Amino acid sequence: MCGIAGIVAAQGRPAPSAALGRRMIDVIRHRGPDDNGLHCDGQAVLGMSRLSIIDVAGGHQPAYAAQDRVCMVFNGEIYNFCELRRDFERQGARFRTRGEAEVILHAYLRHGADAIAMLDGMFAIAIRDQRSNELLLARDRFGEKPLYYAHGPFGLLFGSELKSLLQSPDCPRDIDPDALSAYLAYGYVPCPLSIFAGVSKLPPGHLLRYRNGGVELRRYWRPSLATRTALDAGEAGEKLVELLDRAVSSRLVSDVPFGAFLSGGLDSSTVVALMTRHLSRPVKTFSIGFKEAAFNELADARRVARHLGTEHHELVVEPDAVALLERLVWHFDEPFADSSAVPTFLVSQLARQHVKMALTGDGGDELFGGYDRYRRLLAMERLGPLRAPAGSALHLAGAILPDPLGGRLQRIGERLRLPFRQRYLSAVALMRADTAAALNPAAGGPEHYRLPMLDAPGADLGAGGSALDRAVAMDLQSYLPDDILVKLDRMAMANSLEGRSPFLHPELAEFALSLPESLRVSGADTKVLLRRVASRWLPPPAISKPKQGFAVPLADWFRGPLLPLVADTLASRAFRERGLCDPKAARALLDDHVAGRANRDQALWQVTCLELWARRFLDTTAQEEPSCCCA
């Protein structure tokens, strides 16, 4: 695990400086404090900052091959590198190190860009091939590891985090209005957009080739949502046990201490249960909770920890919300408003006191049908042609009835009248279209519920499938890589901790997506087959526990510790003149919330994160990480 960054200058442009390369790496040193390296060849600079997990002593990067004419830096882990290495050795290859980098380079020398599809792992890879004078960038299948790039007359910039690119004077800095609108809708900037026009994220499962001043994008993997398993329920259960066990065991390869996040919910508990089958010592598990009972799952985690015999570490936290928010904004690089980033940061901070790597349950909800919105969506689909008239009736009733019931009925009515894609995306969205339009006239409206990457021909991976498959496809293309995995990567890396997600093992994921709807979502039940299988290892409360999510007491914070910050921010001259949000509309949200007329915590969080991001990345150079007291 590490951070990577680099520059390739266009033909005829001055050679990029080593000093710039060092700045690009230094600003993401938190991603890899153990080691660093820099390659300079007169036209390109590639650098890395390493968190040593595998081959601690011998895994230095950049790595070289072909008489040093091919150079590589990569961020992540390749879980099948031992199998690939054995295959290459049977073909006569000889290796000097025990690490992954040499195996990736050998695969590239033999198979070119097609080597990327051979890798099982989480990764962002940059290969500079001086033989053909090109750069190859690659990102893993699900987008576990980030990779930004900017292309222009100057050449190409890339990096694990946007702040690396911003070290270059060539990096574009104009806000992309489509990205801003998407942020107001979803609380994150969806791929391939970034908050800056001219800077992009490499989509998951894609390659980028830069040569002769041009960029070529190619998808090397797409999830299969059309294939259905021929196994019956019993056979599917046994197959799932086999694949879960293989996925978890493959993620345990490490030369440093490791553990797992444990919330007490189904996904993280299943991962820990399978870890115990492969380890001779107790698994180190980590949980955090807030003092407010509604935001504390420690009792659930404690129950599972006792049942599985883990070495459990837990902490009730009372964070300095203001200082922590400032720090989170710096780490995300872009406006990001999933408030569960707060507990993710805190549990990563706790885990890093004991281990260097932790397994997580991320990906289980998307692959096995765990979100309540899937269940609600299927219920709406069953209305068939009655959907639109039912929506109109509910909207009318909501206009008559008082809030909060009236408002809820109106929102359901509006959703029922939308086309399928917009109907589902409205369930993912954090902010309603009318609220977004009041804050920024360019946002909201009929285009509020859209994802840019779905508009390209053939980009909708769920087209023609069932309602559940189409919803899952949208989550795999945006919500999972752009929210869930961004949150895990940035918050773990902020603490120099590696996070691994066994549910995203390619074979396990493909199998989960092949399950019939009845084994994923059935009536009021979610994750049907996963619950059935996990009941072999977990106590009954962990199987039946409703999904709670990693929530924080935002509503109380905006009436307490965050109120002075937000009030001062909304009243500031910088906020008024910046023009990202209408000051009167933002102030109305705060007044409604403080007076108790409505709960506006999520909208206030989005507005606050946006303005703090602007201060950090538009008004300053964002060189230094803010300090924080989080205990």
Coordinates of C-alpha atoms in Angstrom, one line a residue, residues 161-601:
E161 CA -4.8 11.8 -4.5
L162 CA -5.8 15.1 -6.1
K163 CA -3.5 17.1 -3.9
S164 CA -0.5 15.6 -5.6
L165 CA -1.6 16.9 -9.0
L166 CA -2.3 20.3 -7.4
Q167 CA 1.4 20.7 -6.7
S168 CA 1.9 21.3 -10.4
P169 CA 1.1 24.7 -11.9
D170 CA -0.3 22.9 -14.9
C171 CA -3.1 21.2 -12.9
P172 CA -6.5 22.7 -13.8
R173 CA -8.2 24.5 -11.0
D174 CA -11.6 25.6 -12.3
I175 CA -14.6 24.0 -10.6
D176 CA -16.6 21.7 -12.9
P177 CA -20.3 22.7 -12.6
D178 CA -21.4 19.1 -13.3
A179 CA -19.3 17.9 -10.5
L180 CA -20.7 20.5 -8.1
S181 CA -24.3 19.6 -9.1
A182 CA -23.5 15.9 -8.5
Y183 CA -21.9 16.6 -5.1
L184 CA -25.1 18.5 -4.0
A185 CA -27.1 15.5 -5.1
Y186 CA -25.1 12.6 -3.7
G187 CA -22.5 14.1 -1.3
Y188 CA -19.6 12.9 -3.5
V189 CA -18.2 13.6 -7.0
P190 CA -18.9 10.6 -9.2
C191 CA -16.3 9.1 -11.5
P192 CA -14.9 10.0 -14.0
L193 CA -15.5 13.6 -12.9
S194 CA -13.4 15.4 -10.3
I195 CA -14.3 18.7 -8.7
F196 CA -11.9 20.4 -11.2
A197 CA -12.8 20.5 -14.9
G198 CA -9.9 18.9 -16.7
V199 CA -9.0 16.5 -13.9
S200 CA -10.5 13.0 -14.1
K201 CA -10.6 9.9 -12.1
L202 CA -9.6 6.7 -14.0
P203 CA -12.8 4.5 -13.8
P204 CA -12.6 1.2 -12.0
G205 CA -11.7 -1.7 -14.3
H206 CA -10.0 0.6 -16.8
L207 CA -6.7 1.2 -18.4
L208 CA -5.3 4.4 -19.7
R209 CA -2.5 4.6 -22.3
Y210 CA -0.7 7.9 -22.9
R211 CA 1.5 8.1 -26.0
N212 CA 2.2 10.6 -28.7
G213 CA 0.4 13.2 -26.7
G214 CA -2.9 11.4 -26.8
V215 CA -4.9 9.4 -24.2
E216 CA -6.6 6.1 -24.9
L217 CA -9.1 4.6 -22.4
R218 CA -10.1 1.0 -22.4
R219 CA -12.2 -1.1 -20.0
Y220 CA -10.5 -4.4 -19.2
W221 CA -13.2 -5.8 -16.9
R222 CA -16.9 -5.5 -16.5
P223 CA -19.1 -7.4 -13.9
S224 CA -21.4 -9.9 -15.4
L225 CA -25.0 -9.3 -14.4
A226 CA -26.7 -11.4 -17.1
T227 CA -25.5 -14.8 -16.0
R228 CA -27.5 -16.8 -13.5
T229 CA -26.1 -19.7 -11.5
A230 CA -27.6 -23.1 -12.2
L231 CA -27.0 -24.2 -8.6
D232 CA -30.0 -24.8 -6.3
A233 CA -30.2 -23.0 -3.0
G234 CA -28.4 -25.7 -1.1
E235 CA -25.6 -26.0 -3.6
A236 CA -25.3 -22.2 -3.9
G237 CA -24.8 -22.1 -0.1
E238 CA -22.0 -24.6 -0.2
K239 CA -20.4 -22.7 -3.1
L240 CA -20.7 -19.5 -1.2
V241 CA -18.9 -21.0 1.9
E242 CA -16.1 -22.1 -0.3
L243 CA -15.7 -18.7 -2.0
L244 CA -16.0 -16.7 1.2
D245 CA -13.3 -18.9 2.8
R246 CA -11.0 -18.5 -0.2
A247 CA -11.6 -14.7 -0.4
V248 CA -10.8 -14.1 3.3
S249 CA -7.7 -16.4 3.3
S250 CA -6.3 -14.7 0.3
R251 CA -6.5 -11.3 2.1
L252 CA -4.6 -12.6 5.1
V253 CA -1.2 -12.6 3.3
S254 CA 0.9 -10.1 5.2
D255 CA 4.3 -9.6 6.7
V256 CA 3.0 -7.2 9.4
P257 CA 0.3 -7.4 12.2
F258 CA -3.3 -7.3 11.1
G259 CA -6.9 -7.4 12.4
A260 CA -10.4 -6.4 11.4
F261 CA -13.0 -3.8 11.8
L262 CA -16.0 -5.2 13.7
S263 CA -19.4 -3.4 13.9
G264 CA -21.4 -6.5 15.0
G265 CA -23.3 -6.4 11.7
L266 CA -23.5 -9.3 9.3
D267 CA -20.7 -8.4 6.8
S268 CA -17.9 -7.5 9.2
S269 CA -18.9 -10.4 11.6
T270 CA -18.8 -12.9 8.7
V271 CA -15.3 -11.7 7.7
V272 CA -14.0 -12.1 11.3
A273 CA -15.6 -15.5 11.7
L274 CA -13.8 -16.7 8.6
M275 CA -10.5 -15.2 9.8
T276 CA -10.7 -17.2 12.9
R277 CA -10.7 -20.4 10.8
H278 CA -7.3 -19.6 9.3
L279 CA -5.4 -18.1 12.3
S280 CA -3.9 -19.9 15.3
R281 CA -4.2 -16.8 17.4
P282 CA -7.2 -14.6 18.3
V283 CA -8.1 -12.1 15.7
K284 CA -7.6 -8.5 16.7
T285 CA -10.9 -6.6 16.2
F286 CA -11.7 -3.0 16.5
S287 CA -15.0 -1.0 17.2
I288 CA -15.9 2.5 18.1
G289 CA -19.1 4.1 19.3
F290 CA -20.4 7.5 20.4
K291 CA -21.8 8.3 23.8
E292 CA -25.3 8.7 22.3
A293 CA -27.0 5.3 22.5
A294 CA -28.6 5.6 19.1
F295 CA -25.1 5.8 17.5
N296 CA -23.4 3.1 19.5
E297 CA -23.2 -0.5 18.3
L298 CA -20.5 -1.6 20.7
A299 CA -22.7 -4.1 22.5
D300 CA -23.4 -5.9 19.2
A301 CA -19.7 -5.9 18.3
R302 CA -18.8 -7.1 21.8
R303 CA -21.3 -10.0 21.5
V304 CA -19.7 -11.2 18.3
A305 CA -16.2 -10.8 19.6
R306 CA -17.0 -13.0 22.6
H307 CA -18.7 -15.6 20.4
L308 CA -15.6 -15.8 18.1
G309 CA -13.0 -15.4 20.8
T310 CA -11.3 -12.3 19.4
E311 CA -8.9 -9.9 21.0
H312 CA -11.3 -7.0 21.0
H313 CA -10.5 -3.3 21.2
E314 CA -13.3 -0.8 21.6
L315 CA -13.5 2.9 22.3
V316 CA -16.3 5.4 23.1
V317 CA -15.3 8.6 21.4
E318 CA -16.2 12.2 22.0
P319 CA -14.3 13.8 19.1
D320 CA -13.5 17.4 18.6
A321 CA -15.9 17.7 15.7
V322 CA -14.6 21.0 14.4
A323 CA -10.9 19.9 14.3
L324 CA -11.8 16.5 13.0
L325 CA -13.9 17.9 10.2
E326 CA -11.0 20.2 9.1
R327 CA -8.8 17.2 8.9
L328 CA -11.2 15.0 7.0
V329 CA -11.7 17.7 4.4
W330 CA -8.0 17.8 3.7
H331 CA -7.8 14.1 3.3
F332 CA -10.7 13.8 0.8
D333 CA -9.3 16.4 -1.6
E334 CA -12.7 16.9 -3.1
P335 CA -16.0 17.8 -1.4
F336 CA -17.2 14.7 0.3
A337 CA -20.2 14.5 2.7
D338 CA -20.8 10.9 3.8
S339 CA -20.7 11.6 7.5
S340 CA -19.8 8.0 8.2
A341 CA -16.3 9.0 7.3
V342 CA -16.0 10.3 10.9
P343 CA -16.4 6.8 12.6
T344 CA -14.3 5.3 9.8
F345 CA -11.5 7.6 10.6
L346 CA -11.8 7.0 14.3
V347 CA -11.9 3.2 14.0
S348 CA -8.9 3.4 11.7
Q349 CA -7.1 5.5 14.2
L350 CA -7.8 2.9 16.9
A351 CA -6.8 0.0 14.8
R352 CA -3.5 1.6 13.8
Q353 CA -2.4 1.6 17.4
H354 CA -2.2 -2.2 17.2
V355 CA -2.0 -3.3 13.6
K356 CA -0.9 -2.1 10.1
M357 CA -3.6 -3.7 8.1
A358 CA -7.3 -4.5 8.7
L359 CA -10.0 -6.4 6.9
T360 CA -13.4 -4.9 6.4
G361 CA -16.9 -5.9 5.3
D362 CA -17.2 -3.4 2.5
G363 CA -18.9 -4.6 -0.7
G364 CA -21.3 -7.1 1.0
D365 CA -24.3 -4.8 0.7
E366 CA -23.9 -4.2 -3.0
L367 CA -23.1 -7.8 -4.0
F368 CA -25.6 -9.7 -1.7
G369 CA -28.5 -7.2 -1.7
G370 CA -28.2 -5.6 1.7
Y371 CA -29.6 -2.1 1.3
D372 CA -33.1 -1.4 2.3
R373 CA -33.5 0.7 -0.8
Y374 CA -33.2 -2.5 -2.9
R375 CA -36.2 -3.9 -1.0
R376 CA -38.2 -0.6 -1.4
L377 CA -37.3 -0.4 -5.1
L378 CA -38.6 -3.9 -5.7
A379 CA -41.8 -3.1 -3.9
M380 CA -42.3 0.0 -6.2
E381 CA -41.6 -2.2 -9.2
R382 CA -44.4 -4.5 -8.2
L383 CA -46.9 -1.7 -8.7
G384 CA -46.4 -1.9 -12.4
P385 CA -48.7 0.5 -14.3
L386 CA -50.2 1.7 -11.1
R387 CA -46.9 3.4 -10.1
A388 CA -47.5 6.8 -11.6
P389 CA -51.1 7.3 -10.4
A390 CA -50.1 6.0 -7.0
G391 CA -47.3 8.6 -7.0
S392 CA -49.7 11.4 -7.9
A393 CA -52.1 10.4 -5.1
L394 CA -49.4 10.2 -2.5
H395 CA -48.0 13.5 -3.5
L396 CA -51.4 15.1 -3.2
A397 CA -52.0 13.6 0.2
G398 CA -48.6 14.8 1.3
A399 CA -49.4 18.3 0.4
I400 CA -52.4 18.3 2.7
L401 CA -50.9 16.5 5.7
P402 CA -48.4 18.1 8.1
D403 CA -44.7 17.3 8.3
P404 CA -42.9 15.0 8.8
L405 CA -45.5 12.6 7.4
G406 CA -46.6 15.0 4.7
G407 CA -43.1 15.6 3.4
R408 CA -42.3 11.9 3.4
L409 CA -45.4 11.1 1.4
Q410 CA -44.6 13.8 -1.1
R411 CA -41.0 12.4 -1.6
I412 CA -42.4 8.9 -2.1
G413 CA -44.9 10.2 -4.6
E414 CA -42.3 12.1 -6.5
R415 CA -40.1 9.1 -6.7
L416 CA -42.8 6.8 -8.0
R417 CA -43.4 9.1 -10.9
L418 CA -39.8 9.1 -12.0
P419 CA -38.3 6.8 -14.7
F420 CA -36.5 3.8 -13.3
R421 CA -32.9 5.2 -13.3
Q422 CA -33.9 8.5 -11.8
R423 CA -36.2 6.7 -9.3
Y424 CA -33.3 4.6 -8.0
L425 CA -30.8 7.4 -8.0
S426 CA -33.3 9.6 -6.0
A427 CA -33.1 6.9 -3.3
V428 CA -29.3 7.1 -3.3
A429 CA -29.2 10.9 -3.3
L430 CA -28.6 12.8 0.0
M431 CA -30.3 16.1 -1.1
R432 CA -33.6 16.7 -2.8
A433 CA -33.7 18.5 -6.1
D434 CA -35.6 21.5 -4.7
T435 CA -33.1 22.0 -1.9
A436 CA -30.2 21.7 -4.3
A437 CA -31.8 24.2 -6.7
A438 CA -32.4 26.7 -3.8
L439 CA -28.7 26.4 -2.9
N440 CA -27.4 26.6 -6.4
P441 CA -29.6 27.5 -9.4
A442 CA -27.4 25.4 -11.7
A443 CA -28.2 22.3 -9.6
G444 CA -31.5 20.6 -9.1
G445 CA -34.1 20.3 -11.8
P446 CA -34.7 17.4 -14.1
E447 CA -31.0 16.5 -14.3
H448 CA -30.5 16.3 -10.6
Y449 CA -30.8 12.5 -10.4
R450 CA -28.2 11.4 -13.0
L451 CA -24.8 9.9 -13.2
P452 CA -22.6 11.1 -16.1
M453 CA -20.9 7.8 -16.6
L454 CA -24.2 6.1 -17.3
D455 CA -25.0 8.4 -20.3
A456 CA -22.3 6.9 -22.6
P457 CA -23.4 4.1 -25.0
G458 CA -23.0 0.7 -23.4
A459 CA -22.1 2.2 -20.0
D460 CA -25.2 1.1 -18.1
L461 CA -24.0 -2.4 -17.1
G462 CA -27.4 -3.4 -15.9
A463 CA -29.3 -2.5 -19.1
G464 CA -31.9 -5.1 -19.9
G465 CA -31.6 -6.9 -16.5
S466 CA -33.9 -7.2 -13.6
A467 CA -34.7 -4.1 -11.4
L468 CA -32.4 -5.4 -8.7
D469 CA -29.6 -6.0 -11.2
R470 CA -30.0 -2.6 -12.7
A471 CA -29.8 -1.0 -9.2
V472 CA -26.8 -3.0 -8.2
A473 CA -25.1 -2.1 -11.5
M474 CA -25.5 1.6 -10.7
D475 CA -24.1 1.1 -7.2
L476 CA -21.1 -0.8 -8.6
Q477 CA -20.4 2.0 -11.0
S478 CA -20.7 4.9 -8.6
Y479 CA -21.9 4.5 -5.0
L480 CA -19.4 1.7 -4.1
P481 CA -16.3 3.2 -5.8
D482 CA -17.1 6.9 -5.3
D483 CA -18.4 6.8 -1.8
I484 CA -17.8 3.6 0.2
L485 CA -14.4 2.8 -1.1
V486 CA -13.2 6.4 -1.2
K487 CA -14.2 6.7 2.4
L488 CA -12.3 3.5 3.4
D489 CA -9.2 4.4 1.4
R490 CA -8.9 8.0 2.6
M491 CA -9.7 7.4 6.2
A492 CA -7.5 4.3 6.6
M493 CA -4.7 6.0 4.7
A494 CA -5.0 9.1 6.8
N495 CA -3.8 6.8 9.6
S496 CA -1.3 4.9 7.5
L497 CA -3.5 1.8 7.8
E498 CA -4.2 -0.6 4.9
G499 CA -7.9 -1.7 4.6
R500 CA -8.7 -4.9 2.7
S501 CA -12.2 -5.9 1.5
P502 CA -12.6 -9.7 1.0
F503 CA -16.1 -9.4 -0.5
L504 CA -14.6 -7.8 -3.5
H505 CA -12.6 -10.9 -4.5
P506 CA -13.4 -11.2 -8.2
E507 CA -14.7 -14.8 -8.2
L508 CA -16.8 -14.3 -5.1
A509 CA -18.2 -11.1 -6.5
E510 CA -19.1 -12.7 -9.8
F511 CA -20.8 -15.6 -8.0
A512 CA -22.8 -13.2 -5.8
L513 CA -24.0 -11.3 -8.9
S514 CA -25.1 -14.5 -10.5
L515 CA -27.5 -15.4 -7.6
P516 CA -31.2 -15.2 -8.3
E517 CA -33.1 -12.3 -6.8
S518 CA -34.8 -14.7 -4.3
L519 CA -31.4 -15.5 -2.7
R520 CA -30.5 -11.8 -2.4
V521 CA -33.7 -9.9 -1.7
S522 CA -37.0 -11.6 -0.9
G523 CA -39.9 -9.6 0.5
A524 CA -38.7 -7.9 3.7
D525 CA -35.5 -10.0 3.8
T526 CA -32.1 -8.9 2.5
K527 CA -28.9 -10.8 2.0
V528 CA -30.9 -14.0 2.1
L529 CA -28.2 -16.5 1.2
L530 CA -25.4 -14.8 3.1
R531 CA -27.5 -14.7 6.3
R532 CA -28.3 -18.4 5.8
V533 CA -24.7 -19.3 5.4
A534 CA -23.3 -17.0 8.1
S535 CA -25.7 -18.6 10.7
R536 CA -23.2 -21.5 10.9
W537 CA -20.6 -19.2 12.5
L538 CA -22.4 -16.3 14.2
P539 CA -24.8 -15.8 17.1
P540 CA -28.5 -15.3 16.1
P541 CA -28.5 -11.5 16.9
A542 CA -25.8 -10.9 14.3
I543 CA -27.8 -12.7 11.7
S544 CA -31.1 -10.8 12.4
K545 CA -29.6 -7.4 13.2
P546 CA -31.1 -4.7 10.9
K547 CA -28.5 -2.7 8.9
Q548 CA -27.6 0.4 11.0
G549 CA -24.8 1.9 9.1
F550 CA -21.9 3.9 10.5
A551 CA -24.0 6.9 11.7
V552 CA -23.0 9.9 13.7
P553 CA -25.0 12.3 15.8
L554 CA -25.0 15.1 13.2
A555 CA -28.3 16.6 14.2
D556 CA -27.0 17.2 17.8
W557 CA -23.7 18.5 16.6
F558 CA -25.3 21.2 14.5
R559 CA -27.2 22.4 17.5
G560 CA -24.0 22.0 19.7
P561 CA -20.3 21.9 18.9
L562 CA -20.6 22.6 15.2
L563 CA -23.1 25.4 15.5
P564 CA -20.5 28.3 16.0
L565 CA -18.4 27.0 13.0
V566 CA -21.4 26.7 10.7
A567 CA -23.0 30.0 11.7
D568 CA -19.6 31.9 11.2
T569 CA -19.1 30.1 7.9
L570 CA -22.5 31.0 6.5
A571 CA -22.1 34.6 7.6
S572 CA -18.6 35.0 6.2
R573 CA -17.7 37.3 3.4
A574 CA -15.8 34.5 1.6
F575 CA -18.9 32.3 1.6
R576 CA -21.1 35.0 0.3
E577 CA -18.7 36.0 -2.5
R578 CA -17.7 32.5 -3.5
G579 CA -21.0 31.8 -5.1
L580 CA -21.1 28.0 -4.6
C581 CA -24.2 28.2 -2.4
D582 CA -26.8 30.9 -2.0
P583 CA -26.2 32.4 1.5
K584 CA -29.9 33.0 2.2
A585 CA -30.9 29.4 1.4
A586 CA -28.0 28.0 3.4
R587 CA -28.9 30.2 6.4
A588 CA -32.6 29.1 6.1
L589 CA -31.4 25.5 6.5
L590 CA -29.5 26.3 9.7
D591 CA -32.4 28.4 11.1
D592 CA -34.9 25.6 10.5
H593 CA -32.6 23.0 12.1
V594 CA -31.7 25.0 15.2
A595 CA -35.4 26.0 15.7
G596 CA -36.4 22.3 15.4
R597 CA -38.8 23.0 12.5
A598 CA -37.0 20.4 10.4
N599 CA -33.9 18.2 10.5
R600 CA -31.5 19.7 8.0
D601 CA -28.4 17.9 9.3

